[in-house]
């Protein structure tokens, strides 16, 4: 059973460019969340997708956008890259439990290391 | 979501029990307490989750006092491979959806 996969592993871009990161969720999962983790800090929530719609969003500018496909995979797009966007981008998948009050357990991928020069 | 406070770093030795305490004074009635572990250049990994009293699995135990304003992650007999960052998260579902709010975490270093 494959876990969460992300591509590419590493990426180098220059300021002003655009980047697309990809994520395939764990088998059976329907929800994908994206996080940004700067060096030495905890992951910061970017947004979450369920049923191909953005359901929640963290404190990130509109330069960060995403998409979820019918097969539950997801993309994170970042436009007009800044030096400060250099980070490890993590994708996490979970199964929407619905009525239960217990938070869904999120399974993380290995991340994509983005370097902006 | 409730803010958490945990030690920045801890040191231990192989074979010892490690207890990492997290403070969450503003925890809400519907909030759960969840711990994640992260190794360098990897994504966080779920360790354990609880609401009250004690929860135990094959990896760790989680102790939550009656007032739920703090919690303690207990790692029995740690090994070098337990060297990692440990995150305490407090929260529940919001509108049916949950998001994880990570703090800075606790860097645990296990020495031979």
mmCIF file of C-alpha atoms in Angstrom, chain B residues 39-84:
data_model
loop_
_atom_site.group_PDB
_atom_site.id
_atom_site.type_symbol
_atom_site.label_atom_id
_atom_site.label_comp_id
_atom_site.label_asym_id
_atom_site.label_seq_id
_atom_site.Cartn_x
_atom_site.Cartn_y
_atom_site.Cartn_z
ATOM 1 C CA UNK B 39 13.027 13.311 11.282
ATOM 2 C CA UNK B 40 15.219 15.663 9.226
ATOM 3 C CA UNK B 41 14.064 16.097 5.617
ATOM 4 C CA UNK B 42 11.003 13.917 6.185
ATOM 5 C CA UNK B 43 7.348 14.651 6.757
ATOM 6 C CA UNK B 44 5.895 14.455 10.269
ATOM 7 C CA UNK B 45 4.609 11.086 11.423
ATOM 8 C CA UNK B 46 1.594 10.589 13.683
ATOM 9 C CA UNK B 47 2.530 9.125 17.063
ATOM 10 C CA UNK B 48 -0.482 9.249 19.318
ATOM 11 C CA UNK B 49 -3.726 11.099 20.002
ATOM 12 C CA UNK B 50 -5.898 11.443 23.060
ATOM 13 C CA UNK B 51 -8.705 13.385 24.680
ATOM 14 C CA UNK B 52 -8.357 12.622 28.386
ATOM 15 C CA UNK B 53 -6.666 10.280 30.882
ATOM 16 C CA UNK B 54 -4.136 7.917 29.372
ATOM 17 C CA UNK B 55 -3.627 6.516 25.917
ATOM 18 C CA UNK B 56 -1.016 3.919 25.041
ATOM 19 C CA UNK B 57 0.075 2.367 21.776
ATOM 20 C CA UNK B 58 3.065 0.374 20.617
ATOM 21 C CA UNK B 59 5.203 3.501 20.328
ATOM 22 C CA UNK B 60 4.324 5.817 23.209
ATOM 23 C CA UNK B 61 1.975 6.768 26.006
ATOM 24 C CA UNK B 62 0.077 10.003 26.392
ATOM 25 C CA UNK B 63 -0.933 11.244 29.815
ATOM 26 C CA UNK B 64 -3.614 13.902 30.093
ATOM 27 C CA UNK B 65 -4.671 15.224 33.529
ATOM 28 C CA UNK B 66 -8.273 15.911 34.379
ATOM 29 C CA UNK B 67 -8.076 19.661 33.636
ATOM 30 C CA UNK B 68 -6.522 18.891 30.213
ATOM 31 C CA UNK B 69 -4.364 22.024 30.404
ATOM 32 C CA UNK B 70 -1.252 19.991 29.770
ATOM 33 C CA UNK B 71 -0.212 16.618 28.413
ATOM 34 C CA UNK B 72 2.879 14.447 28.583
ATOM 35 C CA UNK B 73 4.248 12.267 25.830
ATOM 36 C CA UNK B 74 6.187 9.346 27.264
ATOM 37 C CA UNK B 75 8.696 7.420 25.156
ATOM 38 C CA UNK B 76 9.867 4.249 26.917
ATOM 39 C CA UNK B 77 13.489 3.136 26.576
ATOM 40 C CA UNK B 78 14.537 5.496 23.814
ATOM 41 C CA UNK B 79 17.140 4.582 21.224
ATOM 42 C CA UNK B 80 19.331 6.677 18.942
ATOM 43 C CA UNK B 81 16.659 6.413 16.246
ATOM 44 C CA UNK B 82 14.242 8.372 18.437
ATOM 45 C CA UNK B 83 16.318 11.504 17.870
ATOM 46 C CA UNK B 84 13.802 13.786 16.180
#
